[in-house]
Short mmCIF file of C-alpha atoms in Angstrom, two decimals:
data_model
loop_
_atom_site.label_atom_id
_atom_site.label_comp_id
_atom_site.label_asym_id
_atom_site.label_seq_id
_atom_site.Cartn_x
_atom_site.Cartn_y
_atom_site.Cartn_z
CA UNK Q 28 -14.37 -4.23 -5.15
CA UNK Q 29 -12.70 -4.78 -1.68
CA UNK Q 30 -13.45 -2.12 0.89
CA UNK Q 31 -9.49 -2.29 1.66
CA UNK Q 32 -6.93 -3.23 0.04
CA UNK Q 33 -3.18 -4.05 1.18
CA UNK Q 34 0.17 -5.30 -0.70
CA UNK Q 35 0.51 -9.13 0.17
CA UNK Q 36 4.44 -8.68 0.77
CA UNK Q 37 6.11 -10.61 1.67
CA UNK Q 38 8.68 -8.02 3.02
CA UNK Q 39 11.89 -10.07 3.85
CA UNK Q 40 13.95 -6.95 5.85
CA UNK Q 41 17.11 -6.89 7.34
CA UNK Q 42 17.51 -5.94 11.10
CA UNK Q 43 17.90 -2.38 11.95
CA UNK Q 44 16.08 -1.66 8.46
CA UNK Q 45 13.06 0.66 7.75
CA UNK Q 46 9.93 -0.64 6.31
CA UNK Q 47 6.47 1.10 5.50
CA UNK Q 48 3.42 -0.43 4.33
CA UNK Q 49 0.29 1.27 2.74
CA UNK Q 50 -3.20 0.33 2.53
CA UNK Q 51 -5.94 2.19 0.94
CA UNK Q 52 -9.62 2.44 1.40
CA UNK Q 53 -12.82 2.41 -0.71
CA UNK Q 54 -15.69 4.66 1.11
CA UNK Q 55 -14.40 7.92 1.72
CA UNK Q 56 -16.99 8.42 4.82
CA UNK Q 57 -14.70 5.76 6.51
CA UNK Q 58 -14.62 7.35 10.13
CA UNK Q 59 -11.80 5.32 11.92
CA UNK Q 60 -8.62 3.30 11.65
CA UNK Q 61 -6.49 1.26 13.06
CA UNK Q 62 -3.43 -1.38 12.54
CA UNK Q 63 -3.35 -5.03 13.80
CA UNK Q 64 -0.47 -7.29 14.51
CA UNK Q 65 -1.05 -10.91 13.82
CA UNK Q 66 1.42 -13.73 14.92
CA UNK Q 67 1.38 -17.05 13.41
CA UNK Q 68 -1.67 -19.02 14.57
CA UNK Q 69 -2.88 -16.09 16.65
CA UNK Q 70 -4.90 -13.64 17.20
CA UNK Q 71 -4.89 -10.14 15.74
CA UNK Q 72 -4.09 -7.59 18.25
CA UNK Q 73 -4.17 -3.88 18.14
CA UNK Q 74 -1.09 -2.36 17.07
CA UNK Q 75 -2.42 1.93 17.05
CA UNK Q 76 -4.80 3.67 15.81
CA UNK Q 77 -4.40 6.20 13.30
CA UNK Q 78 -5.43 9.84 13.16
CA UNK Q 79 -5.74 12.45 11.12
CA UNK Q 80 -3.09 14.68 12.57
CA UNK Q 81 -0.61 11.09 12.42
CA UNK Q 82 0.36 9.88 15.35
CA UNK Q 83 3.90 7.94 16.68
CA UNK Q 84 4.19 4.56 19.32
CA UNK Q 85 8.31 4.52 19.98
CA UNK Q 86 9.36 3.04 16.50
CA UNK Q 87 6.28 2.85 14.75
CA UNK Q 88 4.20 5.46 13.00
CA UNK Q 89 0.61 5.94 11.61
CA UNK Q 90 -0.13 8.42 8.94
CA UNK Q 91 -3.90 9.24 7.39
CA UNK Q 92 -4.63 10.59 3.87
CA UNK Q 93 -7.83 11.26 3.35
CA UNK Q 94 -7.41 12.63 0.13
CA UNK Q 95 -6.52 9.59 -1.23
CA UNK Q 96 -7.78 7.73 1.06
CA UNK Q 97 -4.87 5.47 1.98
CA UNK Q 98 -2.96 4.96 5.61
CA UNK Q 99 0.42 4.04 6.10
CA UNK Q 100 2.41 2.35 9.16
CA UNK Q 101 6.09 3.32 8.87
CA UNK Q 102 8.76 1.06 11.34
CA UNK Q 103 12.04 1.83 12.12
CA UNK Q 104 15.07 -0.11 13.32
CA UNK Q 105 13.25 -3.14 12.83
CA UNK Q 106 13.91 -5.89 15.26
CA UNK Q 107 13.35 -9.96 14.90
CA UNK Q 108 10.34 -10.13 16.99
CA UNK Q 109 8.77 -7.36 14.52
CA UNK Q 110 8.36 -10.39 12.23
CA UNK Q 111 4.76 -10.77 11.61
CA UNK Q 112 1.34 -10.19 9.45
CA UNK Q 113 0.01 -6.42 9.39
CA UNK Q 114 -3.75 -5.86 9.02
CA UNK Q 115 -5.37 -2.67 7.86
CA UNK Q 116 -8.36 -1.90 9.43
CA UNK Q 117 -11.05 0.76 8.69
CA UNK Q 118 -14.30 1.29 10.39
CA UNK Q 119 -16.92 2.75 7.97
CA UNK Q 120 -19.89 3.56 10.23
CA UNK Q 121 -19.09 2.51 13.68
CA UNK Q 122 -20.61 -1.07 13.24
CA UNK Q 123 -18.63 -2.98 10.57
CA UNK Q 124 -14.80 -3.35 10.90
CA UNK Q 125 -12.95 -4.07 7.26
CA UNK Q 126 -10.08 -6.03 7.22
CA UNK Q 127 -7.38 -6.11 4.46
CA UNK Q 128 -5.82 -9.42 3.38
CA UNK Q 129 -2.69 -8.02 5.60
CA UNK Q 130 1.46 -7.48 4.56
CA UNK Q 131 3.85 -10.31 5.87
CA UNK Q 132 7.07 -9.02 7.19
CA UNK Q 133 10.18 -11.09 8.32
CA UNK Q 134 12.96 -9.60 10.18
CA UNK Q 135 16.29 -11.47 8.73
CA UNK Q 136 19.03 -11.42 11.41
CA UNK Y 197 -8.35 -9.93 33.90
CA UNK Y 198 -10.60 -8.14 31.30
CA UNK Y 199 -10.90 -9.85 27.88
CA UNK Y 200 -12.29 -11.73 25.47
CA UNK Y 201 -12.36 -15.78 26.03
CA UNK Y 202 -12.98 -18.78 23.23
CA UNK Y 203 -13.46 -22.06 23.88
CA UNK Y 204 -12.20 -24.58 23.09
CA UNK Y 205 -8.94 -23.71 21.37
CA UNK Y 206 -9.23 -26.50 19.39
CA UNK Y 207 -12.52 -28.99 17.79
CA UNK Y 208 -12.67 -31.74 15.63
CA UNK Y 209 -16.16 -32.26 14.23
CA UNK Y 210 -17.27 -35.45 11.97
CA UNK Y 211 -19.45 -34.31 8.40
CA UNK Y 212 -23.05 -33.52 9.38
CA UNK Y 213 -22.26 -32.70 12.75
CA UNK Y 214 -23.55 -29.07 14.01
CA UNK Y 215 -21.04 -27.93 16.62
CA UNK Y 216 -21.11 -24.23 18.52
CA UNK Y 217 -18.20 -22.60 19.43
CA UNK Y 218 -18.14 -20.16 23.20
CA UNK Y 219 -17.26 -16.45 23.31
CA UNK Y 220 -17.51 -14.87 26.07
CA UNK Y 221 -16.54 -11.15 27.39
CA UNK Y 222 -16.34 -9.07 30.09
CA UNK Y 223 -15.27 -6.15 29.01
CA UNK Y 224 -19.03 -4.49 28.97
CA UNK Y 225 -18.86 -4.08 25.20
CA UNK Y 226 -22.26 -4.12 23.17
CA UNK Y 227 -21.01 -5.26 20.15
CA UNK Y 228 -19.58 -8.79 19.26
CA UNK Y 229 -18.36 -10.39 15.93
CA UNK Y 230 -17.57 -13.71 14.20
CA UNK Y 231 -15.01 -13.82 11.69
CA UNK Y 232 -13.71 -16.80 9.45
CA UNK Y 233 -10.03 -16.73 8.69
CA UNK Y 234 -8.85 -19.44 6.15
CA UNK Y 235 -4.82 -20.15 5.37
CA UNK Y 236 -3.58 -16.87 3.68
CA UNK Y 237 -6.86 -15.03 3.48
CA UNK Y 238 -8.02 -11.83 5.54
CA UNK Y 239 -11.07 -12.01 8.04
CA UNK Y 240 -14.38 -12.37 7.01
CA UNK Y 241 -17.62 -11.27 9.10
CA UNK Y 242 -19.88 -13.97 9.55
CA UNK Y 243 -22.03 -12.32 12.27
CA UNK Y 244 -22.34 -9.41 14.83
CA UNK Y 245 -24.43 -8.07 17.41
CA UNK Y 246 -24.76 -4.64 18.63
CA UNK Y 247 -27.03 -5.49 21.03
CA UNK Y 248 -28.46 -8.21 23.70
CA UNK Y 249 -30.96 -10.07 21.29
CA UNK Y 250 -30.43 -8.59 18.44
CA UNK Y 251 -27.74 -9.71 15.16
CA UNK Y 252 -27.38 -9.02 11.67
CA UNK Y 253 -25.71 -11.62 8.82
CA UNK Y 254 -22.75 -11.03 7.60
CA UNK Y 255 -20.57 -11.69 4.54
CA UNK Y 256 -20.63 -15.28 4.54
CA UNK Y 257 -23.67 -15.99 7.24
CA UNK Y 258 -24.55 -19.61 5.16
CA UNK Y 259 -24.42 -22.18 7.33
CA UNK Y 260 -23.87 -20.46 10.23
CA UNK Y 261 -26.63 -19.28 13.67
CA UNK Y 262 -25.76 -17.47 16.14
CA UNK Y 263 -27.49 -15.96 19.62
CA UNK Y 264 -27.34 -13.24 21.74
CA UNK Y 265 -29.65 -14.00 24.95
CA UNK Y 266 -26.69 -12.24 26.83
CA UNK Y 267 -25.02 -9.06 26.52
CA UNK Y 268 -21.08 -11.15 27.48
CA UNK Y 269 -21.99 -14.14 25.50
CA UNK Y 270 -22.23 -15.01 21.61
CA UNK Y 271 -22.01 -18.07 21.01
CA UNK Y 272 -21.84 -19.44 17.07
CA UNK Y 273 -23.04 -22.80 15.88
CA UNK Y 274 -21.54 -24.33 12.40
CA UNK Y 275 -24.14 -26.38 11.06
CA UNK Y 276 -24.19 -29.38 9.19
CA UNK Y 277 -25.17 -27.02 6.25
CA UNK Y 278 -21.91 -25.33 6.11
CA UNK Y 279 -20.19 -26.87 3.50
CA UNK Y 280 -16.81 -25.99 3.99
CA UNK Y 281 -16.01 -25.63 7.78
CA UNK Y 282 -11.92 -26.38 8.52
CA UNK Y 283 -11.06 -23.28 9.26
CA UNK Y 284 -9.92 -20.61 12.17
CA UNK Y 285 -12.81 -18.81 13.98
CA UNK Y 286 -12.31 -15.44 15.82
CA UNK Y 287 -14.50 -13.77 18.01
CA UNK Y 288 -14.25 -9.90 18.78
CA UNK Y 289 -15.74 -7.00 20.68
CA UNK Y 290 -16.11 -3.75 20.84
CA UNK Y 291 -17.66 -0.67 22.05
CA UNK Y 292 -20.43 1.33 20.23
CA UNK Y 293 -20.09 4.54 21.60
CA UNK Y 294 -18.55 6.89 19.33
CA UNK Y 295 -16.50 6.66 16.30
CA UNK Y 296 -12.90 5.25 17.58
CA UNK Y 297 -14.21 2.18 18.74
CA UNK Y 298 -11.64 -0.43 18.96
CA UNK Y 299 -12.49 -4.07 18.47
CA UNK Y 300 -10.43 -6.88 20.82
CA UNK Y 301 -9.94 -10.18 19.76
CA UNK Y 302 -10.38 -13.59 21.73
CA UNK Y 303 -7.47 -16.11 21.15
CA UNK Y 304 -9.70 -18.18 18.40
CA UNK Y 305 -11.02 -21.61 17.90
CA UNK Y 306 -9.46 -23.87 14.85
CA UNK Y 307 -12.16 -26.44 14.03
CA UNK Y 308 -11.22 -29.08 11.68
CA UNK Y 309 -13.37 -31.43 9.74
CA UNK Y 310 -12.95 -34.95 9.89
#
């Protein structure tokens, strides 16, 4: 059993398009998290944070359920540079971070 | 500049070589982590530290010994024992105070095996 769990993709988008990716969890005590952006060959680097109550960054935005234990990062107007890998992150009990496998998106001009 | 720093960017290491990999931070954070990431796959904890002197294994610790003699410093040696080493290596910190704790990411070390 994976502690998280996220759709490969890959999600080949036009510009301007929406896109919305979903992730869900395993441990329902799971206290915080987050979404990562990670280039080719990079790093992954904090993207937001996501609360309960949702919470927006410009075009992107976070969403929590609890109930059934998934989160959700919604984009909007996507542009070229948006192209990248999205990791789902949760934080069970504030000392281990779980990653999912992480969604490819490409941007198509 | 605060952050997280890896050296070196790249390593080439020869079968039954150990070779240890730098991270180093100055962003006051008690906690530091290893992570493997192979072609494709998601990140997997080798090691962390909450605190100076003090680490716990993680998911795939075989092969692997780390130390924590300082509370900016974590350095990871890949032993000889490790059978399978050619891959990307990621270091992170974070804070430990409270629930939100975010975790930052140095830039990574690929080490390849000759």
């Amino acid at each position: 059993r994976k502690e998280v769990e996220q759709d490969p993709g890959p999600f080949n988008v036009p510009e301007g398009a929406t896109v919305a990716f979903n992730c869900t969890y395993s441990n329902s005590a799971s206290q915080s998290f987050f979404w990562y952006r990670q280039d080719c060959r990079k790093e992954p680097k904090l993207l937001m944070s996501v609360y309960s109550s949702g919470n927006e960054d410009g075009r992107f935005t976070a969403q929590l359920n609890r109930a059934s234990q998934y989160i959700s990062l919604l984009i909007r107007d996507s542009k070229l540079s948006d192209s990248a890998t999205y990791l789902c992150v949760v934080n069970e009990d504030g000392n281990q971070f779980y990653f999912g496998t992480g969604t490819s998106l490409t941007v198509i001009p | 500049d605060g952050g997280i720093t890896q050296s070196p960017k790249y390593l080439f290491r020869k079968e039954g070589q150990n070779v240890t990999l730098s991270c180093e931070q100055n962003l006051n954070h008690d906690a530091m982590y290893w992570y493997r990431q192979d072609p494709g796959q998601g990140l997997r904890l080798i090691y962390y530290s909450q605190i100076v002197n003090d680490f716990q294994k993680g998911d795939i610790a075989e092969g692997y010994s780390v130390s924590r003699e300082k509370k900016e410093s974590f350095p990871l040696t890949v032993t000889s024992a490790q059978k399978n080493p050619t891959a990307f290596y990621l270091c992170a910190s974070s804070g430990t105070s409270g629930s939100w704790n975010t975790q930052y990411f140095g830039p990574g070390t690929r080490l390849t095996v000759l």
